[in-house]
Each structure stands twice: as structure tokens, then as C-alpha cells.
């Protein structure tokens, strides 16, 4: 009987990790579709670079607005119910995308993206710390990188295959549209819009199915879940005192700049391929798939290297490599810059999960609050890409 208990716990541990890996796959799939949506919205809604980057802004500002409410929700209902609510809210946003595509109003699209971002904010606030504490503290960075590699797999599939399904491979403006195009400009725009509806409908159904699976799954409670607060003390829904921990505070700052920089590069990739490297759109989407493959390989290889090297040392080396590669893009540009961007994707791979897990180390019953502040830092995705787009817009004029 005694031997069966550790075996049962081990089985539950692996099942929990497998479920969370599936969640991270969905995160990657949904989040990275934004990079594909930017060129789509530029065409269908006839936007400038600056205006089209509100796609990323609307999606990621939800992380800032909803991170603390997500932390409060998790304190009240626990990880399992919180994750289920997150999936349902994300599915709702994906369903609304279909009528939004029919209306073809950019403002409605932004509301949809905010709704999807809200659902993912809840999911990430719950899932990220769950992985870091579901096992030995010293292996948390490696475990989180392994789980996050499925995020990279979802991103790779979205980049390599979904982009080709959504984007037609033709890039016209009112001025360049062939005179003999059947139905003219409105028909072309409708064709581009219709391509978006089916993937989001499938995504919504998939998210609801996963929410149902979660209802019947058995995830172990962790940390302070289910524990009674200390006698005479009222438990805080969000503990701002956690920011007094210097490693968490610096982790929040690092996450803001890393997330913003990563999304700026991701969002610019297709624009760079078509505008600065002179590639046709179908070739550009193939390179985007390779870009995400480099990211996925970076996570797998990085996870393996963490067996021999300290995560914080690897983080420093990877950050320095990215600084050098950004210099290559700025100085050489063209195809050399494009290959440098593929390398940047590889070296960005371990940064988010490693920073997140190191920042949460040793927080104990403040883990949920710490996670909420780290998820808030994802607002860097809304700020820095918008700043980049503004400079592009100024240079265009």
C-alpha cells in the first residue's frame, strides 16, 4: 500500500504536467496569431503601420488590466476553476470574432482581442506558477521551459500553417489591385476576411472542449490552496508586499522589456520580410514558420542545457547574444538581417519562462500575487511594439 502511494502521486504529477503542456500549446497558438493578424488588418481595414499595431495593444493591455483581478479570482476559486473560467472567456472572444468579421469594423475586432487577452491573462496567472511549484524548486526553470516549449510548438504551427490558411499570398492595395479582379476591391477584402472566420470558430470549439476536460480532471492542490488563514489574520486577495522581494521586482521589470521587445520583433517579422527583404508574402510566411521553429528548438535545447548550466547564467548569455544580433539587423539589413532575426528567435526562447520561474522562487503563499504582477508585466507587449510602429510611421512620412 505504501509503495502504491508514491506511484499514484507520480502518475498524477505527470498527468498534471501533460494537461498544462496542452494549455501552453493553446497559449502559443492563440497569442502568435496576432503577428499574423497585423498584416491582415492592414489590408482589410486599410490601416497604417501605427494603426495596425493596436491589434497587439488591445490584446496585451488586457494582461495589465486583468492580471490583478485574475489573481483575486484564483484566490477565491482556486487554480482549477480559474483555468476553466479562463478557457471559457477565451472561447467567447473567439466566437465573437465570426460576427466581427462579418461587420468588418476594426473597433469591434479590438474588443474581441481584448476579450481573448482577458481569458489568457487568467490562464497564464494560474498556469505559470502552477508549473513552477509542481515539483522541486531547484528544477523549476527547467520544468517551466519544458512546459513552455509546447507554447513554441503552438506558435510554430500557427506561423507555418495557419498563416498560409489565413493570408491569401497576394497583397494588394486599392491602387495595385488588378483592374480585372472579379468583384473588385470589395470582393478581395471579403475574401481576406472570410479566411479568418473558420480558424477562430474551430479555436472556440477546441477551447470549450478543453474546458470540459478540465471539469473532470484531477489536479493536485499546491501551496496555500485550501489552507486556512493564520488565526486572527485576514488573508489578502493580492499581497502588494511581495514587491518588496527584490528578485520578483527585477523579474517584473525584466519581463516588461523582454515581452515588449519580443512582440515588436515578432510583429515586424512579416513586414520586414516583404518590405525590407523583398520577399513575396507566401515565402515570408514560410520564413515566419522557420522563425518559430528556431524558437521551438531554442526551448528544447535550452531545457537540456539547464541540466549542466545554471539558468541565470544561460539567461545572461542569451540576452547578450540577442543584443549583438539586433546590431547585425540594424547594420546590414536585407537577407543578412533576416537570418539574424531567425537567430534572435532561437536566443529569445528561454528568456520568458526562465525569468518567470526565477522571479517566483521562494515566494511560498505569495506565489499567486507574484504571478499576477509578472503577468501584468506582459503589458510591455502593448507598449514597446506600439512605440516601434510609431517610429516606422514617422519614417514613412
Tab-separated table of C-alpha atoms in Angstrom, residues 182-390:
chain	number	residue	atom	x	y	z
A	182	UNK	CA	-13.577	39.560	-60.098
A	183	UNK	CA	-15.820	41.761	-57.939
A	184	UNK	CA	-13.190	44.458	-57.461
A	185	UNK	CA	-11.845	45.764	-54.155
A	186	UNK	CA	-14.829	44.744	-52.019
A	187	UNK	CA	-14.644	41.142	-53.251
A	188	UNK	CA	-10.913	40.987	-52.485
A	189	UNK	CA	-11.421	42.365	-48.961
A	190	UNK	CA	-14.316	39.952	-48.330
A	191	UNK	CA	-12.144	37.026	-49.438
A	192	UNK	CA	-9.413	38.055	-46.976
A	193	UNK	CA	-11.991	38.493	-44.187
A	194	UNK	CA	-13.767	35.177	-44.778
A	195	UNK	CA	-10.447	33.338	-44.400
A	196	UNK	CA	-10.381	34.395	-40.728
A	197	UNK	CA	-13.756	33.026	-39.656
A	198	UNK	CA	-13.266	29.247	-39.811
A	199	UNK	CA	-9.955	29.118	-37.846
A	200	UNK	CA	-11.468	31.164	-34.998
A	201	UNK	CA	-14.640	29.071	-34.942
A	202	UNK	CA	-12.546	25.899	-34.692
A	203	UNK	CA	-10.426	27.522	-31.987
A	204	UNK	CA	-13.519	28.452	-29.942
A	205	UNK	CA	-14.850	24.879	-30.094
A	206	UNK	CA	-11.439	23.493	-29.131
A	207	UNK	CA	-11.220	25.820	-26.116
A	208	UNK	CA	-14.679	24.784	-24.909
A	209	UNK	CA	-13.719	21.119	-25.269
A	210	UNK	CA	-10.603	21.665	-23.152
A	211	UNK	CA	-12.696	23.492	-20.523
A	212	UNK	CA	-14.940	20.408	-20.294
A	213	UNK	CA	-11.864	18.175	-19.886
A	214	UNK	CA	-10.757	20.393	-17.018
A	215	UNK	CA	-14.080	19.947	-15.233
A	216	UNK	CA	-13.383	16.214	-14.944
A	217	UNK	CA	-9.602	16.346	-14.459
A	218	UNK	CA	-7.906	15.834	-11.100
A	219	UNK	CA	-5.216	18.431	-10.485
A	220	UNK	CA	-3.425	18.335	-7.117
A	221	UNK	CA	-3.715	21.371	-4.873
A	222	UNK	CA	-0.478	23.256	-4.369
A	223	UNK	CA	0.998	25.797	-1.982
A	224	UNK	CA	-1.639	27.524	0.131
A	225	UNK	CA	-4.669	26.228	-1.772
A	226	UNK	CA	-7.322	25.051	0.597
A	227	UNK	CA	-5.323	26.136	3.651
A	228	UNK	CA	-6.970	28.112	6.384
A	229	UNK	CA	-5.507	31.584	7.035
A	230	UNK	CA	-3.485	32.028	10.210
A	231	UNK	CA	-5.555	32.708	13.319
A	232	UNK	CA	-6.559	36.341	13.669
A	233	UNK	CA	-5.165	37.291	10.248
A	234	UNK	CA	-7.277	38.193	7.274
A	235	UNK	CA	-5.874	36.704	4.087
A	236	UNK	CA	-5.007	39.282	1.431
A	237	UNK	CA	-6.507	38.730	-2.001
A	238	UNK	CA	-3.483	40.465	-3.573
A	239	UNK	CA	-0.362	40.913	-1.481
A	240	UNK	CA	1.488	44.049	-2.631
A	241	UNK	CA	4.189	43.320	-0.040
A	242	UNK	CA	5.524	40.684	-2.426
A	243	UNK	CA	7.039	43.534	-4.460
A	244	UNK	CA	9.460	44.088	-1.586
A	245	UNK	CA	11.211	40.912	-2.751
A	246	UNK	CA	13.982	42.303	-4.959
A	247	UNK	CA	14.216	39.263	-7.243
A	248	UNK	CA	10.486	39.493	-8.018
A	249	UNK	CA	10.667	43.251	-8.551
A	250	UNK	CA	13.555	42.932	-11.020
A	251	UNK	CA	11.753	39.976	-12.615
A	252	UNK	CA	8.707	42.170	-13.299
A	253	UNK	CA	10.907	44.866	-14.894
A	254	UNK	CA	12.782	42.288	-16.988
A	255	UNK	CA	9.516	40.711	-18.162
A	256	UNK	CA	8.153	44.110	-19.272
A	257	UNK	CA	11.116	44.828	-21.538
A	258	UNK	CA	11.571	41.260	-22.750
A	259	UNK	CA	7.916	40.803	-23.691
A	260	UNK	CA	7.761	44.167	-25.438
A	261	UNK	CA	10.939	43.517	-27.398
A	262	UNK	CA	9.886	40.020	-28.398
A	263	UNK	CA	6.460	41.085	-29.639
A	264	UNK	CA	7.918	44.077	-31.508
A	265	UNK	CA	10.252	41.731	-33.412
A	266	UNK	CA	7.562	39.081	-33.964
A	267	UNK	CA	5.053	41.634	-35.234
A	268	UNK	CA	7.625	43.228	-37.525
A	269	UNK	CA	8.864	39.960	-38.992
A	270	UNK	CA	6.395	39.611	-41.879
A	271	UNK	CA	6.590	43.347	-42.588
A	272	UNK	CA	10.394	43.110	-42.647
A	273	UNK	CA	10.335	40.099	-44.999
A	274	UNK	CA	8.008	41.767	-47.510
A	275	UNK	CA	9.181	45.389	-47.268
A	276	UNK	CA	12.903	45.237	-46.460
A	277	UNK	CA	13.968	41.788	-47.700
A	278	UNK	CA	11.739	41.980	-50.794
A	279	UNK	CA	10.113	38.550	-50.341
A	280	UNK	CA	6.615	37.643	-51.622
A	281	UNK	CA	4.015	37.007	-48.901
A	282	UNK	CA	3.894	33.199	-49.293
A	283	UNK	CA	7.698	32.993	-48.943
A	284	UNK	CA	7.553	35.389	-45.981
A	285	UNK	CA	5.074	33.129	-44.139
A	286	UNK	CA	7.410	30.155	-44.715
A	287	UNK	CA	10.250	32.157	-43.143
A	288	UNK	CA	7.897	33.038	-40.275
A	289	UNK	CA	7.400	29.310	-39.750
A	290	UNK	CA	11.193	28.837	-39.680
A	291	UNK	CA	11.407	31.760	-37.241
A	292	UNK	CA	9.040	29.960	-34.876
A	293	UNK	CA	10.811	26.642	-35.440
A	294	UNK	CA	14.037	28.326	-34.248
A	295	UNK	CA	12.115	29.478	-31.158
A	296	UNK	CA	10.829	25.938	-30.500
A	297	UNK	CA	14.279	24.367	-30.958
A	298	UNK	CA	15.756	27.013	-28.661
A	299	UNK	CA	13.364	25.988	-25.870
A	300	UNK	CA	14.095	22.261	-26.263
A	301	UNK	CA	17.864	22.747	-26.441
A	302	UNK	CA	17.825	25.309	-23.625
A	303	UNK	CA	15.884	22.925	-21.384
A	304	UNK	CA	18.537	20.264	-21.991
A	305	UNK	CA	21.417	22.645	-21.319
A	306	UNK	CA	19.923	23.609	-17.955
A	307	UNK	CA	20.889	20.168	-16.671
A	308	UNK	CA	24.548	21.318	-16.805
A	309	UNK	CA	24.368	25.129	-16.625
A	310	UNK	CA	22.686	27.480	-14.161
A	311	UNK	CA	19.510	29.069	-15.640
A	312	UNK	CA	20.599	32.587	-14.610
A	313	UNK	CA	23.956	32.159	-16.410
A	314	UNK	CA	22.229	30.961	-19.576
A	315	UNK	CA	19.841	33.908	-19.358
A	316	UNK	CA	22.763	36.356	-19.346
A	317	UNK	CA	24.485	34.708	-22.341
A	318	UNK	CA	21.268	34.537	-24.366
A	319	UNK	CA	20.480	38.211	-23.654
A	320	UNK	CA	23.969	39.309	-24.794
A	321	UNK	CA	23.633	37.258	-27.993
A	322	UNK	CA	20.324	38.974	-28.774
A	323	UNK	CA	21.875	42.424	-28.328
A	324	UNK	CA	24.638	41.510	-30.826
A	325	UNK	CA	22.138	40.059	-33.323
A	326	UNK	CA	19.931	43.171	-33.153
A	327	UNK	CA	23.043	45.132	-34.084
A	328	UNK	CA	23.501	42.886	-37.139
A	329	UNK	CA	19.908	43.584	-38.248
A	330	UNK	CA	20.408	47.348	-37.896
A	331	UNK	CA	23.794	47.473	-39.664
A	332	UNK	CA	23.322	45.002	-42.521
A	333	UNK	CA	19.565	44.595	-43.055
A	334	UNK	CA	18.283	42.670	-46.097
A	335	UNK	CA	18.656	38.869	-46.094
A	336	UNK	CA	21.559	39.018	-43.614
A	337	UNK	CA	19.242	40.834	-41.204
A	338	UNK	CA	16.543	38.232	-41.871
A	339	UNK	CA	18.829	35.342	-40.899
A	340	UNK	CA	19.926	37.314	-37.831
A	341	UNK	CA	16.243	37.560	-36.833
A	342	UNK	CA	15.949	33.761	-37.056
A	343	UNK	CA	18.880	33.536	-34.630
A	344	UNK	CA	17.248	36.130	-32.363
A	345	UNK	CA	14.184	33.884	-32.162
A	346	UNK	CA	16.407	30.993	-31.027
A	347	UNK	CA	18.064	33.037	-28.283
A	348	UNK	CA	14.789	34.614	-27.092
A	349	UNK	CA	13.339	31.156	-26.479
A	350	UNK	CA	14.280	30.503	-22.855
A	351	UNK	CA	14.022	34.067	-21.593
A	352	UNK	CA	10.337	34.329	-20.618
A	353	UNK	CA	9.986	31.048	-18.676
A	354	UNK	CA	13.420	31.350	-17.058
A	355	UNK	CA	12.776	34.913	-15.861
A	356	UNK	CA	9.294	33.945	-14.641
A	357	UNK	CA	10.412	30.908	-12.643
A	358	UNK	CA	13.444	32.653	-11.111
A	359	UNK	CA	11.272	35.616	-10.081
A	360	UNK	CA	8.779	33.310	-8.295
A	361	UNK	CA	11.461	31.355	-6.432
A	362	UNK	CA	10.819	31.081	-2.717
A	363	UNK	CA	7.598	33.170	-2.635
A	364	UNK	CA	5.568	30.488	-0.829
A	365	UNK	CA	1.986	31.637	-0.187
A	366	UNK	CA	2.722	34.870	-2.075
A	367	UNK	CA	3.152	32.913	-5.327
A	368	UNK	CA	-0.264	33.829	-6.781
A	369	UNK	CA	0.286	37.514	-6.072
A	370	UNK	CA	3.789	37.366	-7.548
A	371	UNK	CA	2.407	35.643	-10.631
A	372	UNK	CA	-0.236	38.365	-11.051
A	373	UNK	CA	2.439	41.098	-11.116
A	374	UNK	CA	4.591	39.127	-13.564
A	375	UNK	CA	1.588	38.673	-15.856
A	376	UNK	CA	0.910	42.420	-15.588
A	377	UNK	CA	4.405	42.976	-16.985
A	378	UNK	CA	3.229	41.395	-20.246
A	379	UNK	CA	1.796	44.879	-20.926
A	380	UNK	CA	5.236	45.509	-22.399
A	381	UNK	CA	3.778	43.695	-25.417
A	382	UNK	CA	1.281	46.542	-25.771
A	383	UNK	CA	3.710	49.428	-25.229
A	384	UNK	CA	7.016	48.729	-26.973
A	385	UNK	CA	5.623	47.403	-30.303
A	386	UNK	CA	3.352	50.463	-30.475
A	387	UNK	CA	6.375	52.698	-29.941
A	388	UNK	CA	8.225	50.816	-32.692
A	389	UNK	CA	5.272	51.223	-35.046
A	390	UNK	CA	5.148	54.948	-34.293
